[in-house]
Short mmCIF file of C-alpha atoms and ligand atoms in Angstrom, two decimals:
data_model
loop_
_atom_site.label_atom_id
_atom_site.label_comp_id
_atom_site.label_asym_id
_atom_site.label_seq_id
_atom_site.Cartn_x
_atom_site.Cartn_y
_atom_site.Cartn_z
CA UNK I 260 -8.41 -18.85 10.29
CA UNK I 261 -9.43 -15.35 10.94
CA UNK I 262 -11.66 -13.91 8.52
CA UNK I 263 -12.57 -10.49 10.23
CA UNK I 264 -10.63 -9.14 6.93
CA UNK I 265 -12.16 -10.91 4.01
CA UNK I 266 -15.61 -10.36 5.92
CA UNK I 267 -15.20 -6.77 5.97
CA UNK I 268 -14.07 -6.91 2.40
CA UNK I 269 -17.55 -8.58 1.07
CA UNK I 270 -19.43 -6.39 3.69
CA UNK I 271 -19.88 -8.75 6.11
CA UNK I 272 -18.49 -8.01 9.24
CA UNK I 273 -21.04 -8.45 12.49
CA UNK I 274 -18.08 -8.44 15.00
CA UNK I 275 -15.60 -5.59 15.44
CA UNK I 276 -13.70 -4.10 12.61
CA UNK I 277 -10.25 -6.07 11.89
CA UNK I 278 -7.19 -3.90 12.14
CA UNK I 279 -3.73 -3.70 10.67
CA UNK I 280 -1.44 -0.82 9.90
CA UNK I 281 0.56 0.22 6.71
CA UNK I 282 4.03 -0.51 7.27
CA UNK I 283 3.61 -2.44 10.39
CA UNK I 284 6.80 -4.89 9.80
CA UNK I 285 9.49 -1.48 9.80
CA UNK I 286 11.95 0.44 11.35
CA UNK I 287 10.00 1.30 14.39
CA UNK I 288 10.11 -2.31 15.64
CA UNK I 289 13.82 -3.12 17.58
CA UNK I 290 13.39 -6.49 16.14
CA UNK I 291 13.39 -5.07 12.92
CA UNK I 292 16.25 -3.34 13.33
CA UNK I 293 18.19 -6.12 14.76
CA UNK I 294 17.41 -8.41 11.60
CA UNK I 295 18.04 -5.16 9.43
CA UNK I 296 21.70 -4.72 11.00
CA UNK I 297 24.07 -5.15 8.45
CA UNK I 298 21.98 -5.99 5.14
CA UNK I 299 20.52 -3.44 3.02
CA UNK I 300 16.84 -2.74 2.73
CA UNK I 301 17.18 -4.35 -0.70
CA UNK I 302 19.33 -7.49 0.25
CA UNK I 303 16.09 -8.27 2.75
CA UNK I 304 13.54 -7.80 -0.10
CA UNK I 305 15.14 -9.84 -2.20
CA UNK I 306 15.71 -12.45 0.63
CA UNK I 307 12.64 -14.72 0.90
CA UNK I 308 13.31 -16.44 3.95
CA UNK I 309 14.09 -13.20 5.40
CA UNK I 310 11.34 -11.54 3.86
CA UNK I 311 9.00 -13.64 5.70
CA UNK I 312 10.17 -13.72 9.13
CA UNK I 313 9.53 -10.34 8.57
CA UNK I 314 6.13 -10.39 7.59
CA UNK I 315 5.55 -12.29 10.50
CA UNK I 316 7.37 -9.93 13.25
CA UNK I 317 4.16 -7.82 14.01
CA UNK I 318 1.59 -10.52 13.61
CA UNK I 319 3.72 -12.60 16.55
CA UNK I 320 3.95 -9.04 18.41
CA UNK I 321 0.86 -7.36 17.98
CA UNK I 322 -1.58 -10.31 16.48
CA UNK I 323 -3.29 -7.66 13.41
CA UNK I 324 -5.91 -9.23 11.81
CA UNK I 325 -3.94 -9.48 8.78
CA UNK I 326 -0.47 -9.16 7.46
CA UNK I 327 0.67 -7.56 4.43
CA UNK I 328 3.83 -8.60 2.94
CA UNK I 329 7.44 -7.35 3.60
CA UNK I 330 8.78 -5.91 0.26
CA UNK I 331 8.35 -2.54 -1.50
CA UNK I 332 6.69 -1.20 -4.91
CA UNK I 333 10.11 -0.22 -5.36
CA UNK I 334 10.57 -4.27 -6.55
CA UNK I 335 8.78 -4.18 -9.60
CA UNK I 336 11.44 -2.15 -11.03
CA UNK I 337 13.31 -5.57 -11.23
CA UNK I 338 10.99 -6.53 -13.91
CA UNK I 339 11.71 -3.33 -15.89
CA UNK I 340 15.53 -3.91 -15.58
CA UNK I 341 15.88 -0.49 -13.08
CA UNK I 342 18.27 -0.87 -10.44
CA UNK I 343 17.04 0.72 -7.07
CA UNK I 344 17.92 0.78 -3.16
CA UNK I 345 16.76 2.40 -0.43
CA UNK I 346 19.66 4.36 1.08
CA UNK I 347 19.93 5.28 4.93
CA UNK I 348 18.72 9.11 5.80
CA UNK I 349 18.17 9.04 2.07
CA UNK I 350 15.34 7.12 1.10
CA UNK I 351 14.73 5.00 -2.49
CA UNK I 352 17.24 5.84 -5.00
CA UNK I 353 17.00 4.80 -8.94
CA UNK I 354 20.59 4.44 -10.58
CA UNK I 355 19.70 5.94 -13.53
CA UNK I 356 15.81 7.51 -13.88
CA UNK I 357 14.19 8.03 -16.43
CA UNK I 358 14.05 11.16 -18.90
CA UNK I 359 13.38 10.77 -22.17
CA UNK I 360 10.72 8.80 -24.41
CA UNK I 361 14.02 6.70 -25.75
CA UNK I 362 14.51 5.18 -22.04
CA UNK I 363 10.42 4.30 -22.26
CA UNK I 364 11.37 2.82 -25.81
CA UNK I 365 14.02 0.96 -24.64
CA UNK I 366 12.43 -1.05 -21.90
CA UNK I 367 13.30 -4.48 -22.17
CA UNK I 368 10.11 -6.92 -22.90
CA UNK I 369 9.11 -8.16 -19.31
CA UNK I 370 9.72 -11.96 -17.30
CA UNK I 371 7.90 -10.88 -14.56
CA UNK I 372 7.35 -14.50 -12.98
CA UNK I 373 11.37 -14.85 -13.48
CA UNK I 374 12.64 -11.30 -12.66
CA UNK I 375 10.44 -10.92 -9.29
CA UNK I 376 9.85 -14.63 -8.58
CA UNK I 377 11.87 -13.99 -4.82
CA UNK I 378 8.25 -12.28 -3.69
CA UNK I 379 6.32 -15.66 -4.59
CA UNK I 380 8.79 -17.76 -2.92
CA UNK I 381 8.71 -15.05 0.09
CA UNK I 382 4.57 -15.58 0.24
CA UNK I 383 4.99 -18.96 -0.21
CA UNK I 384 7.36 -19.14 3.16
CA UNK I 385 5.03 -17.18 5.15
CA UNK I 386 1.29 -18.67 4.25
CA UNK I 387 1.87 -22.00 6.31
CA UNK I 388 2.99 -19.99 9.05
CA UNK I 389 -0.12 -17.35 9.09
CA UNK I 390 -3.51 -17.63 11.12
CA UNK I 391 -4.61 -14.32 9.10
CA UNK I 392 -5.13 -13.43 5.59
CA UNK I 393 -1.60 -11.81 3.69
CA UNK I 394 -1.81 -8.77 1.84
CA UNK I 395 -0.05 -8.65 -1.38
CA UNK I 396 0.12 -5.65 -2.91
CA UNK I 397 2.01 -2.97 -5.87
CA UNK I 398 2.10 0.70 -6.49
CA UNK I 399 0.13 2.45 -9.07
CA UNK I 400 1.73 3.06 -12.19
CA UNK I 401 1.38 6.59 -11.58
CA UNK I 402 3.33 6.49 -8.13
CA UNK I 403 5.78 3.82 -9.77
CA UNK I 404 6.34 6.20 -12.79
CA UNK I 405 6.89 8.85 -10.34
CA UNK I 406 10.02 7.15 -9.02
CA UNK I 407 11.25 6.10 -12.07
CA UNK I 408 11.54 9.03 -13.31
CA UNK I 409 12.19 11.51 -9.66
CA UNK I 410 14.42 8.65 -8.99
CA UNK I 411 14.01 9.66 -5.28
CA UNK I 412 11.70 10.99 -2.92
CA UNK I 413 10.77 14.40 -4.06
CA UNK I 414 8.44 17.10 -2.54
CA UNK I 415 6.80 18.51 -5.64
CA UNK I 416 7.42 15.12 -8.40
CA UNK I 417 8.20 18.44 -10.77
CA UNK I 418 10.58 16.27 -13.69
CA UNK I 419 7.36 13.80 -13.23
CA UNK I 420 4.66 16.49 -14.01
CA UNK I 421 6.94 18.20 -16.59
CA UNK I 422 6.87 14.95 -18.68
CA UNK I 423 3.72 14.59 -18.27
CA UNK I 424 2.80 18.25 -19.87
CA UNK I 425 5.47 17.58 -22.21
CA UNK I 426 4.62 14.48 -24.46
CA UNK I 427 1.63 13.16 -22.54
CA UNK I 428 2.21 10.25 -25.22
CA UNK I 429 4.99 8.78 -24.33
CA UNK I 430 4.09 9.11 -20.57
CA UNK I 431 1.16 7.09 -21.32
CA UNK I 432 3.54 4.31 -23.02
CA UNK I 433 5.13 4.65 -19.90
CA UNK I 434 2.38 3.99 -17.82
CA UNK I 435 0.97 1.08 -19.94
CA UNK I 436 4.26 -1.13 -19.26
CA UNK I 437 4.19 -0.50 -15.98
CA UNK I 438 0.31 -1.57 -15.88
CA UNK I 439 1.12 -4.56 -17.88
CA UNK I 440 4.16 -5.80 -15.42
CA UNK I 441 1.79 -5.00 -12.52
CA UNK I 442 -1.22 -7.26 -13.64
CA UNK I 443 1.62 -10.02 -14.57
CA UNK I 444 2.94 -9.40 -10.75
CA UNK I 445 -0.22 -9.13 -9.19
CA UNK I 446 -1.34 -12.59 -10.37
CA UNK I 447 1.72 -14.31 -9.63
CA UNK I 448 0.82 -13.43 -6.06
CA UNK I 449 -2.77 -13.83 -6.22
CA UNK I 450 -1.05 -17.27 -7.12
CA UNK I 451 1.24 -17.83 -4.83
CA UNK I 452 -1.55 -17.41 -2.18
CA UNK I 453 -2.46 -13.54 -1.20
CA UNK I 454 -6.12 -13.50 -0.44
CA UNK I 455 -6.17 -9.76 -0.63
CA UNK I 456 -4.29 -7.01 -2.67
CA UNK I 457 -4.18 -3.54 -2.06
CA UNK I 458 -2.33 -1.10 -4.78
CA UNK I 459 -0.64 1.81 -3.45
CA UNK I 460 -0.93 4.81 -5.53
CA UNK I 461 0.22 7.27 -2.65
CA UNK I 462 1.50 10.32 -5.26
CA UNK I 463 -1.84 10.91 -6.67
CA UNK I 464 -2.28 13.97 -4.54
CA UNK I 465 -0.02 15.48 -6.94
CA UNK I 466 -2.63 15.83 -9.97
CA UNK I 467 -5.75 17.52 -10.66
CA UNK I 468 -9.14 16.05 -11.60
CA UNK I 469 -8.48 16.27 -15.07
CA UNK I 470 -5.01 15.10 -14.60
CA UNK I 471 -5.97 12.34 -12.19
CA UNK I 472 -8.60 10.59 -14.62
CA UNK I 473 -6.43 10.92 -17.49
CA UNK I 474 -2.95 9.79 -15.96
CA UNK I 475 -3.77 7.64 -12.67
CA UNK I 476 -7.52 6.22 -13.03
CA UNK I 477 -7.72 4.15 -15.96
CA UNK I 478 -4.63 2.55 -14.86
CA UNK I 479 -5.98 1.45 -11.71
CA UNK I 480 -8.91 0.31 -13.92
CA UNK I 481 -6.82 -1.89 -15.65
CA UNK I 482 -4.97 -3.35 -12.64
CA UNK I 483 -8.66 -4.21 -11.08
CA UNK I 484 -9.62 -6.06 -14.70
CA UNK I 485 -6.36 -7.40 -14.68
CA UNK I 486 -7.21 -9.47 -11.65
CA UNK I 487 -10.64 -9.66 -11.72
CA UNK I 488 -11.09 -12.75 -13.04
CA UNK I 489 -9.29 -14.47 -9.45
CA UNK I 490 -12.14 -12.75 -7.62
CA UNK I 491 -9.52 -11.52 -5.10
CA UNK I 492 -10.53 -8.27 -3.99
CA UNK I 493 -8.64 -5.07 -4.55
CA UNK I 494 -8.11 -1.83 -2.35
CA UNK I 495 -6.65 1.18 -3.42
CA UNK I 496 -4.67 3.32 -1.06
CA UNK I 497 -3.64 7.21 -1.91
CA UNK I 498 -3.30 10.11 -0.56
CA UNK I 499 -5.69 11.20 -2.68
CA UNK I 500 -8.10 8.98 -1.36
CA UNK I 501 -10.36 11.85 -0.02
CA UNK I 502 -10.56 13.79 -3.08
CA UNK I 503 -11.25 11.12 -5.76
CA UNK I 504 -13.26 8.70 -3.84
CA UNK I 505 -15.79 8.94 -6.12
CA UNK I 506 -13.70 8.46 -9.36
CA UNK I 507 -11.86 5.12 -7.50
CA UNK I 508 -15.36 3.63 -7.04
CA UNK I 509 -15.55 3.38 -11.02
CA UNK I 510 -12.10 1.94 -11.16
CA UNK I 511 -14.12 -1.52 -10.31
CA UNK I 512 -12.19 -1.81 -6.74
CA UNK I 513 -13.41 -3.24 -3.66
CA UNK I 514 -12.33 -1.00 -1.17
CA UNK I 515 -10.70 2.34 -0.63
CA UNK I 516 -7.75 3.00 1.87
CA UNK I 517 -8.47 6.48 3.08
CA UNK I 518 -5.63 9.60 4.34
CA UNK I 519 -6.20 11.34 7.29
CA UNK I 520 -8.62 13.98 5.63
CA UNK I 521 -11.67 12.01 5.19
CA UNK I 522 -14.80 11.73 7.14
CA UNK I 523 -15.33 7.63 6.84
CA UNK I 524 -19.53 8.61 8.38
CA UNK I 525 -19.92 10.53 5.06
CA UNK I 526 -17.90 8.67 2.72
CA UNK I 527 -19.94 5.73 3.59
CA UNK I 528 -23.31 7.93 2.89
CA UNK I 529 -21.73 9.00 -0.53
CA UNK I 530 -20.15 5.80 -1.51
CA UNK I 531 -21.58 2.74 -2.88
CA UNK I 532 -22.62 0.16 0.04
CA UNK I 533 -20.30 -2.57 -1.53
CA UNK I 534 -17.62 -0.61 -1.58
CA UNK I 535 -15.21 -1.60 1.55
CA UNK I 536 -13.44 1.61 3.87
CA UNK I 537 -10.58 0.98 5.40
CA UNK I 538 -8.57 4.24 7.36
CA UNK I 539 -7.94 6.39 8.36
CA UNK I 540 -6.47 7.23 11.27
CA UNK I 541 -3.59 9.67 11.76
CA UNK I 542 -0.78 8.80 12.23
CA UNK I 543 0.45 11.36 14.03
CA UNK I 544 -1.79 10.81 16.59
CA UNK I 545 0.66 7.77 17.79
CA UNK I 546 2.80 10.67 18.98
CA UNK I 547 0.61 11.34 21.90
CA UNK I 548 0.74 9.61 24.87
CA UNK I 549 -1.75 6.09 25.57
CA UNK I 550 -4.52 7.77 26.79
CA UNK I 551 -5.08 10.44 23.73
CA UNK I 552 -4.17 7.24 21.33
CA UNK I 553 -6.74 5.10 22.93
CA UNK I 554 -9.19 8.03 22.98
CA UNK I 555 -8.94 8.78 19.12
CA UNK I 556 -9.04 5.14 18.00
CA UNK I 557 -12.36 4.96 20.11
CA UNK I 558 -14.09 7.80 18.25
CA UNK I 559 -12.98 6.66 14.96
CA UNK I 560 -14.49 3.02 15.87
CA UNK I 561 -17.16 4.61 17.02
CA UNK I 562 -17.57 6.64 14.09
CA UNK I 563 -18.13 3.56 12.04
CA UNK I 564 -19.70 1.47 14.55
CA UNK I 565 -21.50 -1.50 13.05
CA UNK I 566 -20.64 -0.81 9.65
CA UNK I 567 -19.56 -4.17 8.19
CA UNK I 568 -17.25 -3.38 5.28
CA UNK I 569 -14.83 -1.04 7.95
CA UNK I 570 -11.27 -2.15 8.13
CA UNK I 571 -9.18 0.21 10.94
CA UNK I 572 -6.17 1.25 9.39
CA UNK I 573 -4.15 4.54 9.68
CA UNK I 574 -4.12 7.08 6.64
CA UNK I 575 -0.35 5.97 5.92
CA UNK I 576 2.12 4.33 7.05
CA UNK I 577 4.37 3.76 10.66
CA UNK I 578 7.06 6.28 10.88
CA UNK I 579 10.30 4.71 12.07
CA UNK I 580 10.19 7.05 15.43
CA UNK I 581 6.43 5.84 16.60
CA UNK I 582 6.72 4.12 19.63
CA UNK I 583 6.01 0.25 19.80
CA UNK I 584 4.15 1.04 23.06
CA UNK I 585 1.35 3.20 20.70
CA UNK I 586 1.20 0.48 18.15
CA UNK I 587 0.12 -1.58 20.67
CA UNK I 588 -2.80 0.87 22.02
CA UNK I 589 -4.23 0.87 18.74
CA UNK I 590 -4.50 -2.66 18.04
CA UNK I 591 -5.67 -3.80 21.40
CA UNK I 592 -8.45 -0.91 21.45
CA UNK I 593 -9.55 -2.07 18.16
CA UNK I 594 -9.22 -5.89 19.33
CA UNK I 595 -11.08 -5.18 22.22
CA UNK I 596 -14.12 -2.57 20.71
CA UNK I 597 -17.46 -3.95 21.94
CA UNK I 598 -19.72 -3.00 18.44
O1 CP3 G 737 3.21 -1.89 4.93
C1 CP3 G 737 4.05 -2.77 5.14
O2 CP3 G 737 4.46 -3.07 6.26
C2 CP3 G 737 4.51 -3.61 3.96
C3 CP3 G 737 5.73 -3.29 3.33
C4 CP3 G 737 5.85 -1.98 2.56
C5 CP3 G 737 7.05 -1.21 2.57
N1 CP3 G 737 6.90 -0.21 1.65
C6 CP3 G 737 8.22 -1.50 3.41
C7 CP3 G 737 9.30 -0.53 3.51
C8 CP3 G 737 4.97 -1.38 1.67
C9 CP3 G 737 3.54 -1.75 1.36
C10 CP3 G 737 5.66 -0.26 1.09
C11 CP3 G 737 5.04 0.58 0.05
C12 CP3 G 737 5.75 1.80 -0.37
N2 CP3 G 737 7.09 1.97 -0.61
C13 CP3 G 737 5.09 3.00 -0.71
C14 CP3 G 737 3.59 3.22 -0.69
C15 CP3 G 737 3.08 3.49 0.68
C16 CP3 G 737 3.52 4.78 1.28
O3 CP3 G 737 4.21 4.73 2.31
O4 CP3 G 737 3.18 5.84 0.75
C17 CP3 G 737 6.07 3.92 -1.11
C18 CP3 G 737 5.83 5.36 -1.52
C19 CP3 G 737 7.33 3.24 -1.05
C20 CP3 G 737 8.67 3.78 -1.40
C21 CP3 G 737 9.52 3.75 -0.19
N3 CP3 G 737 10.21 2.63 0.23
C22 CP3 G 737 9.71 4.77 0.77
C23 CP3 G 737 9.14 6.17 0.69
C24 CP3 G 737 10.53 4.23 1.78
C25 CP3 G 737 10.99 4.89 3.07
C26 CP3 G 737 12.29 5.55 2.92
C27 CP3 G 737 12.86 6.04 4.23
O5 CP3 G 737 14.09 6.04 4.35
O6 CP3 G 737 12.09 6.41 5.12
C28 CP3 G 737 10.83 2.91 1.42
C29 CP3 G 737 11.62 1.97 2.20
C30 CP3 G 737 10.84 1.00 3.02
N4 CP3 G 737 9.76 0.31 2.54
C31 CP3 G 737 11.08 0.60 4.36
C32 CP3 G 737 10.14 -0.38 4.66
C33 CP3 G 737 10.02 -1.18 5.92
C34 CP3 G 737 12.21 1.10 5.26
C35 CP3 G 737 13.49 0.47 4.81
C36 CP3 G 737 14.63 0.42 5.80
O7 CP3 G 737 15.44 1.37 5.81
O8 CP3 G 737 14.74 -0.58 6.52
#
């Protein structure tokens, strides 16, 4: 078993730092694509057999230290009784969001073990057939309120913020459920045999201090109680990472997923020793041709050489038009780092 991951999650990493990239099973692998042909995005989620083969596709291609399994934080929405895809050119799509405190009222009482038990069976699949630790993971409720109530991608999350202003209160009730289905969801993975979670609360960027510890911060609080008993350590990944580094710490995670923006050197001088950095890489940079990829991976590595809670990651996720060939660079320069 490789345990560069869960090392460098207690802070104890001597070797090199153990690598794996945000949405490393997607649309910029061809095999991905050739599984994807003629199924939804959804119909593969919900698919555990399928799910896991995917999973698998970039540990078999790439071998990352660690995988992180195929589904979306779109899927807790199941649990809330919200039906959602992911259309082509389009991106996720919510039948009917969210926009008054009557729809928050109206949420049905939760079965989260019954209404998302496809992601259990889907790690369940994929654990005999893994050498590295799986990632399971959610959204924040913030993020996941977001889409419930954008109902798509949106530049500004304006309805989102508007509520917010609005009747803070029933925001908040809003916020709770989704809390409670996420703890519910996160230990049914924990269960089903995750040895890692990381919670995705990418939208933060939208709020201000104020706005971020009243709205996103105790939430992620309770999601890190909410597990903490299973002793399975938690990272948090925004894009507000950089900004409210400080404020996560408290949250009582384990590690921090960085953006581009930060500078890992000084986080790690500002940050609590035991608190694990993974990033942050741009992703843009897998744009460039091998030499400039390999070049930027080596600074960053070097950046945080011997540091032994460092996990190389990129800021976000793969963009379905990053070459395979770039993917490659970056794992095999962090594979083969000399600390
Ligand atoms: O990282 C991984 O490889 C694990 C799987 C994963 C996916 N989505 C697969 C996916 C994870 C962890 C996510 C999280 C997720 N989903 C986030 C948080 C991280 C981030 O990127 O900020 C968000 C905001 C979502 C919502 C979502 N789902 C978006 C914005 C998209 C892309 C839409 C588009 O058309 O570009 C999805 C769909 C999605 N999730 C795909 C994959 C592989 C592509 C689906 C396809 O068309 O095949």
């Amino acid at each position: 078993m490789n345990t560069l991951l869960l090392d460098a999650l207690n802070q104890r990493n001597h070797r090199r730092p153990p690598v794996w990239l945000m949405r490393q099973a997607g649309r910029y692998l061809p095999e991905y694509a050739a599984l994807r042909r003629g199924r939804s995005f959804s119909d593969m989620v919900h698919n555990p057999e399928l799910a896991a083969e995917v999973t698998l596709l970039p540990i078999k291609i790439f071998e990352m230290d660690a995988a992180i399994l195929f589904s979306d934080i779109l899927a807790i929405l199941d649990a809330l009784g919200v039906k959602w895809s992911v259309e082509e050119g389009v991106g996720p799509l919510i039948e009917t969001p969210f926009a008054t405190a009557d729809d928050v009222r109206r949420l049905p009482s939760a079965d989260v073990r019954n209404d998302v038990a496809y992601v259990a069976k889907a790690i369940r699949h994929v654990l005999p057939e893994l050498n590295v630790p799986l990632i399971g993971f959610c959204g924040g409720p913030f993020t996941v309120a977001s889409y419930l109530i954008e109902g798509r991608s949106s530049k500004d999350l304006k309805k989102t913020k508007l509520w917010m202003l609005r009747d803070p209160d029933s925001f908040h009730a809003l916020l709770k459920h989704v809390t409670a289905c996420s703890i519910a969801y996160l230990n049914m993975q924990i269960e089903a045999g995750v040895q890692a979670v990381q919670i995705f609360d990418t939208w933060a960027n939208f709020l201000s201090h104020r706005h971020f510890l009243e709205f996103s911060l105790p939430y992620l609080k309770m999601l890190a109680e909410g597990v903490k008993e299973t002793q399975v350590p938690m990272l948090v990944f925004s894009l507000a990472a950089s900004t409210f580094a400080q404020e996560i710490v408290h949250a009582g995670v384990q590690g921090i997923s960085f953006d581009r923006g930060a500078d890992l050197q000084a986080m790690r001088r500002i940050l609590p020793p035991e608190c694990t950095l993974q990033g942050n890489l741009d992703p843009d940079i897998l744009y460039a041709d091998k030499k400039t990829v390999k070049i930027e991976v080596l600074r960053m590595l070097d950046r945080m050489r011997n540091d032994p809670g460092y996990i190389f990651n990129l800021g976000h996720g793969l963009k379905p038009d990053m070459p395979v060939d770039s993917v490659k660079v970056v794992v095999e320069s962090v594979k083969t780092f000399k600390p």
